[in-house]
mmCIF file of C-alpha atoms and ligand atoms in Angstrom:
data_model
loop_
_atom_site.group_PDB
_atom_site.id
_atom_site.type_symbol
_atom_site.label_atom_id
_atom_site.label_comp_id
_atom_site.label_asym_id
_atom_site.label_seq_id
_atom_site.Cartn_x
_atom_site.Cartn_y
_atom_site.Cartn_z
ATOM 1 C CA MET A 615 41.881 106.524 162.935
ATOM 2 C CA THR A 616 45.082 107.612 161.320
ATOM 3 C CA ASP A 617 46.018 106.258 157.741
ATOM 4 C CA SER A 618 49.427 105.049 158.635
ATOM 5 C CA THR A 619 50.350 104.456 154.980
ATOM 6 C CA SER A 620 50.769 108.226 154.698
ATOM 7 C CA ILE A 621 53.311 108.434 157.401
ATOM 8 C CA PRO A 622 57.004 108.193 156.298
ATOM 9 C CA ALA A 623 58.468 104.918 157.471
ATOM 10 C CA SER A 624 60.978 106.234 159.966
ATOM 11 C CA PRO A 625 62.354 109.551 161.391
ATOM 12 C CA THR A 626 66.050 110.525 160.892
ATOM 13 C CA ALA A 627 68.067 109.062 163.644
ATOM 14 C CA PRO A 628 69.753 111.189 166.257
ATOM 15 C CA GLY A 629 73.117 112.141 165.218
ATOM 16 C CA ASP A 630 72.116 112.695 161.617
ATOM 17 C CA ARG A 631 69.329 115.290 162.039
ATOM 18 C CA VAL A 632 69.116 118.791 160.830
ATOM 19 C CA VAL A 633 67.970 120.837 163.773
ATOM 20 C CA LEU A 634 66.867 124.476 163.482
ATOM 21 C CA VAL A 635 66.880 126.517 166.801
ATOM 22 C CA THR A 636 65.176 129.919 166.783
ATOM 23 C CA GLY A 637 66.580 132.366 169.311
ATOM 24 C CA GLY A 638 69.708 130.166 169.274
ATOM 25 C CA ALA A 639 71.936 133.104 170.166
ATOM 26 C CA GLY A 640 70.107 133.563 173.534
ATOM 27 C CA GLY A 641 70.702 131.999 176.839
ATOM 28 C CA ILE A 642 68.543 128.862 176.543
ATOM 29 C CA GLY A 643 68.857 128.593 172.761
ATOM 30 C CA ARG A 644 72.598 128.330 172.966
ATOM 31 C CA ALA A 645 72.297 125.444 175.478
ATOM 32 C CA ILE A 646 69.847 123.724 173.218
ATOM 33 C CA ALA A 647 72.090 124.115 170.183
ATOM 34 C CA GLU A 648 75.115 122.742 172.192
ATOM 35 C CA ALA A 649 73.011 119.651 173.379
ATOM 36 C CA PHE A 650 71.966 118.711 169.777
ATOM 37 C CA LEU A 651 75.645 119.155 168.606
ATOM 38 C CA ALA A 652 76.804 116.956 171.476
ATOM 39 C CA VAL A 653 74.732 114.032 170.038
ATOM 40 C CA GLY A 654 76.210 114.640 166.605
ATOM 41 C CA ASP A 655 73.296 116.612 164.865
ATOM 42 C CA ARG A 656 73.782 119.405 162.456
ATOM 43 C CA VAL A 657 72.483 122.752 164.086
ATOM 44 C CA ILE A 658 71.362 126.083 162.581
ATOM 45 C CA VAL A 659 71.385 128.838 165.054
ATOM 46 C CA ALA A 660 68.696 131.279 163.905
ATOM 47 C CA ASP A 661 68.163 134.535 165.508
ATOM 48 C CA VAL A 662 66.911 138.105 164.777
ATOM 49 C CA ASP A 663 70.358 139.322 166.136
ATOM 50 C CA ALA A 664 72.528 138.471 163.069
ATOM 51 C CA ASP A 665 75.873 139.208 164.846
ATOM 52 C CA ALA A 666 74.999 137.260 167.908
ATOM 53 C CA ALA A 667 73.882 134.242 165.743
ATOM 54 C CA ALA A 668 77.167 134.368 163.798
ATOM 55 C CA ALA A 669 79.166 134.558 166.928
ATOM 56 C CA THR A 670 77.244 131.713 168.582
ATOM 57 C CA ALA A 671 77.394 129.553 165.594
ATOM 58 C CA SER A 672 81.005 130.160 165.079
ATOM 59 C CA ALA A 673 81.833 129.290 168.682
ATOM 60 C CA LEU A 674 79.810 126.113 168.727
ATOM 61 C CA GLY A 675 80.557 124.726 165.260
ATOM 62 C CA ALA A 676 77.041 125.399 163.995
ATOM 63 C CA THR A 677 75.602 127.379 161.031
ATOM 64 C CA ALA A 678 74.108 130.817 161.594
ATOM 65 C CA LEU A 679 70.919 132.183 160.162
ATOM 66 C CA ALA A 680 69.489 135.623 160.551
ATOM 67 C CA VAL A 681 65.739 135.545 160.671
ATOM 68 C CA ASP A 682 62.991 137.575 162.442
ATOM 69 C CA ILE A 683 60.225 134.939 163.100
ATOM 70 C CA THR A 684 57.485 137.555 162.907
ATOM 71 C CA ASP A 685 58.121 138.277 159.236
ATOM 72 C CA PRO A 686 56.500 135.460 157.197
ATOM 73 C CA ALA A 687 58.556 136.211 153.926
ATOM 74 C CA ALA A 688 61.737 136.153 155.880
ATOM 75 C CA VAL A 689 60.762 132.896 157.579
ATOM 76 C CA ALA A 690 59.817 131.300 154.157
ATOM 77 C CA ALA A 691 63.135 132.373 152.681
ATOM 78 C CA ALA A 692 65.067 131.045 155.829
ATOM 79 C CA VAL A 693 63.285 127.677 155.613
ATOM 80 C CA ASP A 694 64.136 127.451 151.836
ATOM 81 C CA GLN A 695 67.787 128.373 152.650
ATOM 82 C CA VAL A 696 68.177 125.697 155.223
ATOM 83 C CA VAL A 697 66.712 123.024 153.014
ATOM 84 C CA ALA A 698 68.845 124.205 150.052
ATOM 85 C CA ASP A 699 71.900 123.981 152.291
ATOM 86 C CA HIS A 700 71.227 120.930 154.424
ATOM 87 C CA GLY A 701 68.638 118.944 152.415
ATOM 88 C CA ARG A 702 65.888 118.901 154.994
ATOM 89 C CA ILE A 703 64.809 120.104 158.450
ATOM 90 C CA ASP A 704 64.216 117.226 160.930
ATOM 91 C CA VAL A 705 63.719 119.209 164.043
ATOM 92 C CA LEU A 706 62.437 122.714 164.712
ATOM 93 C CA VAL A 707 62.896 124.203 168.225
ATOM 94 C CA ASN A 708 60.711 127.261 168.551
ATOM 95 C CA ASN A 709 62.785 128.850 171.332
ATOM 96 C CA ALA A 710 62.859 132.557 170.271
ATOM 97 C CA GLY A 711 60.758 134.696 172.603
ATOM 98 C CA ILE A 712 60.505 138.013 174.500
ATOM 99 C CA LEU A 713 60.569 137.960 178.239
ATOM 100 C CA SER A 714 61.421 141.406 178.985
ATOM 101 C CA VAL A 715 58.088 143.203 178.733
ATOM 102 C CA HIS A 716 56.080 143.000 181.899
ATOM 103 C CA GLY A 717 53.338 145.107 183.617
ATOM 104 C CA MET A 718 50.164 144.819 185.726
ATOM 105 C CA LEU A 719 46.847 144.283 184.059
ATOM 106 C CA THR A 720 45.667 147.822 184.838
ATOM 107 C CA GLU A 721 48.901 149.315 183.649
ATOM 108 C CA LEU A 722 50.304 147.445 180.601
ATOM 109 C CA SER A 723 50.025 149.249 177.267
ATOM 110 C CA PRO A 724 48.189 147.515 174.436
ATOM 111 C CA SER A 725 51.412 148.038 172.234
ATOM 112 C CA ASP A 726 53.551 146.250 174.861
ATOM 113 C CA TYR A 727 51.094 143.359 174.806
ATOM 114 C CA GLU A 728 50.993 143.282 170.986
ATOM 115 C CA LEU A 729 54.738 143.062 170.910
ATOM 116 C CA ILE A 730 54.631 139.868 173.170
ATOM 117 C CA VAL A 731 51.887 138.426 171.071
ATOM 118 C CA ARG A 732 53.665 139.070 167.880
ATOM 119 C CA VAL A 733 56.842 137.348 168.701
ATOM 120 C CA ASN A 734 55.794 134.649 171.152
ATOM 121 C CA ILE A 735 52.574 133.577 169.574
ATOM 122 C CA LEU A 736 52.583 134.750 165.948
ATOM 123 C CA GLY A 737 56.219 134.112 165.470
ATOM 124 C CA THR A 738 55.896 130.533 166.854
ATOM 125 C CA PHE A 739 52.866 130.001 164.637
ATOM 126 C CA THR A 740 54.686 131.261 161.628
ATOM 127 C CA MET A 741 57.887 129.224 162.045
ATOM 128 C CA THR A 742 55.656 126.165 162.842
ATOM 129 C CA GLN A 743 53.575 126.610 159.603
ATOM 130 C CA ALA A 744 56.562 127.226 157.321
ATOM 131 C CA VAL A 745 58.493 124.145 158.684
ATOM 132 C CA ALA A 746 55.485 121.916 158.782
ATOM 133 C CA ARG A 747 54.516 122.740 155.261
ATOM 134 C CA ARG A 748 58.084 121.807 154.219
ATOM 135 C CA MET A 749 58.403 118.618 156.304
ATOM 136 C CA THR A 750 54.991 117.594 154.814
ATOM 137 C CA ALA A 751 56.026 118.329 151.227
ATOM 138 C CA ASP A 752 59.326 116.553 151.724
ATOM 139 C CA GLY A 753 57.987 113.490 153.555
ATOM 140 C CA VAL A 754 60.012 114.313 156.607
ATOM 141 C CA ARG A 755 58.773 112.602 159.760
ATOM 142 C CA GLY A 756 60.031 115.553 161.891
ATOM 143 C CA ALA A 757 59.708 116.833 165.396
ATOM 144 C CA ILE A 758 58.841 120.296 166.718
ATOM 145 C CA VAL A 759 59.595 121.482 170.303
ATOM 146 C CA ASN A 760 58.286 124.751 171.542
ATOM 147 C CA ILE A 761 59.707 126.552 174.463
ATOM 148 C CA SER A 762 56.835 127.497 176.654
ATOM 149 C CA SER A 763 56.721 128.412 180.358
ATOM 150 C CA ILE A 764 55.008 127.148 183.418
ATOM 151 C CA GLY A 765 53.922 130.674 183.799
ATOM 152 C CA GLY A 766 51.261 129.733 181.239
ATOM 153 C CA ARG A 767 49.767 127.511 183.962
ATOM 154 C CA GLN A 768 50.678 129.403 187.123
ATOM 155 C CA PRO A 769 50.429 133.235 187.413
ATOM 156 C CA THR A 770 52.729 135.703 188.852
ATOM 157 C CA PRO A 771 51.560 139.361 189.347
ATOM 158 C CA GLY A 772 52.946 141.609 186.762
ATOM 159 C CA MET A 773 53.886 138.828 184.251
ATOM 160 C CA GLY A 774 50.369 138.054 182.702
ATOM 161 C CA ALA A 775 51.142 139.270 179.183
ATOM 162 C CA TYR A 776 54.047 136.964 178.943
ATOM 163 C CA GLU A 777 52.331 134.160 180.740
ATOM 164 C CA SER A 778 49.221 134.368 178.515
ATOM 165 C CA SER A 779 51.397 134.232 175.475
ATOM 166 C CA LYS A 780 52.910 131.110 176.846
ATOM 167 C CA ALA A 781 49.507 129.552 177.458
ATOM 168 C CA ALA A 782 48.757 130.113 173.799
ATOM 169 C CA VAL A 783 52.116 128.367 172.915
ATOM 170 C CA ASP A 784 50.852 125.343 174.893
ATOM 171 C CA SER A 785 47.597 125.460 173.076
ATOM 172 C CA LEU A 786 49.378 125.871 169.706
ATOM 173 C CA THR A 787 51.524 122.849 170.462
ATOM 174 C CA ARG A 788 48.383 120.746 170.836
ATOM 175 C CA TRP A 789 46.752 122.298 167.738
ATOM 176 C CA ALA A 790 49.896 121.395 165.603
ATOM 177 C CA ALA A 791 50.261 117.958 167.192
ATOM 178 C CA ILE A 792 46.640 116.839 166.441
ATOM 179 C CA GLU A 793 46.804 118.116 162.843
ATOM 180 C CA LEU A 794 50.396 117.086 161.958
ATOM 181 C CA ALA A 795 50.056 113.512 163.475
ATOM 182 C CA ALA A 796 48.881 112.078 160.234
ATOM 183 C CA SER A 797 52.070 113.239 158.556
ATOM 184 C CA GLY A 798 54.165 111.530 161.320
ATOM 185 C CA ILE A 799 55.262 115.009 162.706
ATOM 186 C CA ARG A 800 55.340 115.346 166.461
ATOM 187 C CA VAL A 801 54.882 118.589 168.331
ATOM 188 C CA ASN A 802 55.722 119.012 171.934
ATOM 189 C CA ALA A 803 56.744 121.805 174.353
ATOM 190 C CA VAL A 804 59.161 122.268 177.173
ATOM 191 C CA ALA A 805 57.885 124.541 179.867
ATOM 192 C CA PRO A 806 60.576 125.682 182.294
ATOM 193 C CA GLY A 807 60.110 127.730 185.492
ATOM 194 C CA PRO A 808 62.744 130.566 185.867
ATOM 195 C CA VAL A 809 66.090 129.679 184.173
ATOM 196 C CA LEU A 810 69.411 131.143 185.152
ATOM 197 C CA THR A 811 70.476 132.488 181.733
ATOM 198 C CA PRO A 812 73.412 134.967 181.835
ATOM 199 C CA MET A 813 70.863 137.807 181.630
ATOM 200 C CA LEU A 814 68.651 136.459 184.478
ATOM 201 C CA ARG A 815 71.753 135.675 186.722
ATOM 202 C CA ALA A 816 72.943 139.263 186.119
ATOM 203 C CA GLY A 817 69.511 140.671 187.041
ATOM 204 C CA MET A 818 69.004 138.317 190.045
ATOM 205 C CA PRO A 819 72.439 137.693 191.810
ATOM 206 C CA GLU A 820 73.014 134.792 194.193
ATOM 207 C CA GLY A 821 71.552 135.876 197.518
ATOM 208 C CA SER A 822 69.387 138.671 196.124
ATOM 209 C CA PRO A 823 65.815 139.148 197.438
ATOM 210 C CA ALA A 824 64.487 138.452 193.902
ATOM 211 C CA ARG A 825 66.436 135.183 193.655
ATOM 212 C CA GLU A 826 65.297 134.116 197.168
ATOM 213 C CA ALA A 827 61.787 134.899 196.380
ATOM 214 C CA TRP A 828 61.690 132.643 193.265
ATOM 215 C CA ALA A 829 63.792 129.932 194.960
ATOM 216 C CA SER A 830 61.196 129.859 197.941
ATOM 217 C CA ARG A 831 58.402 128.834 195.368
ATOM 218 C CA ILE A 832 60.296 125.854 194.029
ATOM 219 C CA PRO A 833 60.287 122.709 196.008
ATOM 220 C CA LEU A 834 63.681 121.515 194.720
ATOM 221 C CA GLY A 835 65.072 124.765 196.163
ATOM 222 C CA ARG A 836 66.793 126.393 193.177
ATOM 223 C CA LEU A 837 66.212 128.020 189.798
ATOM 224 C CA ALA A 838 66.936 125.940 186.699
ATOM 225 C CA GLU A 839 70.347 126.162 184.888
ATOM 226 C CA VAL A 840 70.158 126.130 181.094
ATOM 227 C CA GLU A 841 71.610 122.683 181.238
ATOM 228 C CA ASP A 842 68.514 121.369 183.090
ATOM 229 C CA VAL A 843 66.251 122.629 180.102
ATOM 230 C CA ALA A 844 68.245 121.545 177.062
ATOM 231 C CA PRO A 845 68.183 117.781 177.759
ATOM 232 C CA ALA A 846 64.345 117.863 177.951
ATOM 233 C CA VAL A 847 64.223 119.428 174.347
ATOM 234 C CA VAL A 848 66.584 116.679 173.018
ATOM 235 C CA PHE A 849 64.560 114.025 174.692
ATOM 236 C CA LEU A 850 61.210 115.217 173.203
ATOM 237 C CA ALA A 851 62.833 115.668 169.755
ATOM 238 C CA GLY A 852 63.573 111.999 169.827
ATOM 239 C CA ALA A 853 60.639 110.543 171.864
ATOM 240 C CA GLU A 854 58.891 108.695 169.038
ATOM 241 C CA HIS A 855 55.453 107.998 170.701
ATOM 242 C CA ILE A 856 55.061 111.353 172.564
ATOM 243 C CA THR A 857 53.145 114.185 170.955
ATOM 244 C CA GLY A 858 51.015 117.155 172.231
ATOM 245 C CA VAL A 859 52.572 117.413 175.758
ATOM 246 C CA SER A 860 54.055 120.376 177.524
ATOM 247 C CA LEU A 861 56.700 119.057 179.830
ATOM 248 C CA ALA A 862 57.363 121.206 182.899
ATOM 249 C CA VAL A 863 61.055 121.577 183.888
ATOM 250 C CA ASP A 864 60.384 123.611 186.979
ATOM 251 C CA GLY A 865 61.815 121.881 190.111
ATOM 252 C CA GLY A 866 58.359 121.137 191.179
ATOM 253 C CA GLN A 867 57.028 124.712 191.192
ATOM 254 C CA LEU A 868 53.685 123.704 189.728
ATOM 255 C CA LEU A 869 53.154 121.337 192.798
ATOM 256 C CA ALA A 870 53.374 124.312 195.281
HETATM 257 P P1 NAD B 347 67.101 135.304 175.657
HETATM 258 O O1 NAD B 347 66.649 136.784 175.553
HETATM 259 O O2 NAD B 347 68.429 134.988 176.223
HETATM 260 O O3 NAD B 347 67.028 134.674 174.220
HETATM 261 C C1 NAD B 347 65.900 134.894 173.281
HETATM 262 C C2 NAD B 347 66.572 134.938 171.895
HETATM 263 O O4 NAD B 347 65.450 135.000 171.054
HETATM 264 C C3 NAD B 347 67.552 136.152 171.650
HETATM 265 O O5 NAD B 347 68.826 135.739 171.091
HETATM 266 C C4 NAD B 347 66.768 137.123 170.716
HETATM 267 O O6 NAD B 347 67.665 137.812 169.873
HETATM 268 C C5 NAD B 347 65.821 136.021 169.959
HETATM 269 N N1 NAD B 347 64.760 136.624 169.401
HETATM 270 C C6 NAD B 347 63.878 137.571 169.987
HETATM 271 N N2 NAD B 347 62.925 137.968 169.080
HETATM 272 C C7 NAD B 347 63.175 137.336 167.907
HETATM 273 C C8 NAD B 347 62.577 137.288 166.679
HETATM 274 N N3 NAD B 347 61.436 138.115 166.405
HETATM 275 N N4 NAD B 347 63.047 136.428 165.678
HETATM 276 C C9 NAD B 347 64.119 135.697 165.947
HETATM 277 N N5 NAD B 347 64.804 135.693 167.161
HETATM 278 C C10 NAD B 347 64.392 136.488 168.110
HETATM 279 O O7 NAD B 347 65.985 134.461 176.385
HETATM 280 P P2 NAD B 347 66.031 133.044 177.124
HETATM 281 O O8 NAD B 347 65.768 133.276 178.494
HETATM 282 O O9 NAD B 347 67.162 132.247 176.499
HETATM 283 O O10 NAD B 347 64.698 132.591 176.498
HETATM 284 C C11 NAD B 347 64.487 131.516 175.499
HETATM 285 C C12 NAD B 347 63.035 130.953 175.492
HETATM 286 O O11 NAD B 347 62.890 130.317 176.796
HETATM 287 C C13 NAD B 347 61.933 132.005 175.397
HETATM 288 O O12 NAD B 347 60.903 131.502 174.530
HETATM 289 C C14 NAD B 347 61.541 132.219 176.788
HETATM 290 O O13 NAD B 347 60.199 132.733 176.890
HETATM 291 C C15 NAD B 347 61.573 130.818 177.322
HETATM 292 N N6 NAD B 347 61.759 130.864 178.779
HETATM 293 C C16 NAD B 347 62.718 131.341 179.462
HETATM 294 C C17 NAD B 347 62.677 131.382 180.822
HETATM 295 C C18 NAD B 347 63.875 131.994 181.712
HETATM 296 O O14 NAD B 347 63.732 132.180 182.902
HETATM 297 N N7 NAD B 347 64.914 132.536 181.009
HETATM 298 C C19 NAD B 347 61.736 130.637 181.538
HETATM 299 C C20 NAD B 347 60.811 129.973 180.859
HETATM 300 C C21 NAD B 347 60.784 130.055 179.457
#
């Protein structure tokens, strides 16, 4: 039974929230930043690529923040900076991740696997811990949304390193959700199937065999656009009685 007296009375309303998006300079992160800006929230575009973060923030009317999510000292400093500049953090979107390293089980090097684990799991943990500590200390009834992948639940040959890291992100989501509920902090995940970011679109042009192969696995018949993913993140950030879920945005791929 949760002691409800320890939970702050109400969360900050949409339109008045301070939202920190990691990997905000990337394909999906940029769309997520735009979606929160569209409802009137203040958005901090955080990314290890400082130039890309600055360019994205300036184009969207957001604030840029250079941070490597795998560096605990840099993460702590970044969180302090955001709170000093904006007063609090209401929403953390753990979107930063590496998708580029793949390999079959019998071939992948341990160092490549370690890289994925460092960014996708440890980085997500480090950001979550730092922001959760801050929200709890400040009495902020916040929300955290992790960007997972349905690959964590449905394997594709050659993608297991990435996919197992996303299974861990789903587990981390439930871990954080159960422990932070007493502070009124909700933690959820959005798990997309393949998303046509500029990078993916360039690597898999319309009509290419690779695009067709993915589309054939998706009952709704097409890969996701970034605009299919971002609204799910905004929804979970404001869904006051939902915590610990990983919401598939996959055109039904998990059904097949
Ligand atoms: P992307 O490569 O376009 O963007 C990722 C961003 O994260 C980049 O801007 C990169 O600089 C940043 N980043 C990487 N390492 C970082 C670090 N250590 N610290 C801070 N920032 C770092 O990729 P995307 O397709 O937009 O992916 C975003 C998220 O969505 C990832 O977590 C990815 O796993 C997930 N996802 C993507 C797809 C897809 O098909 N594109 C599908 C499912 C899930």
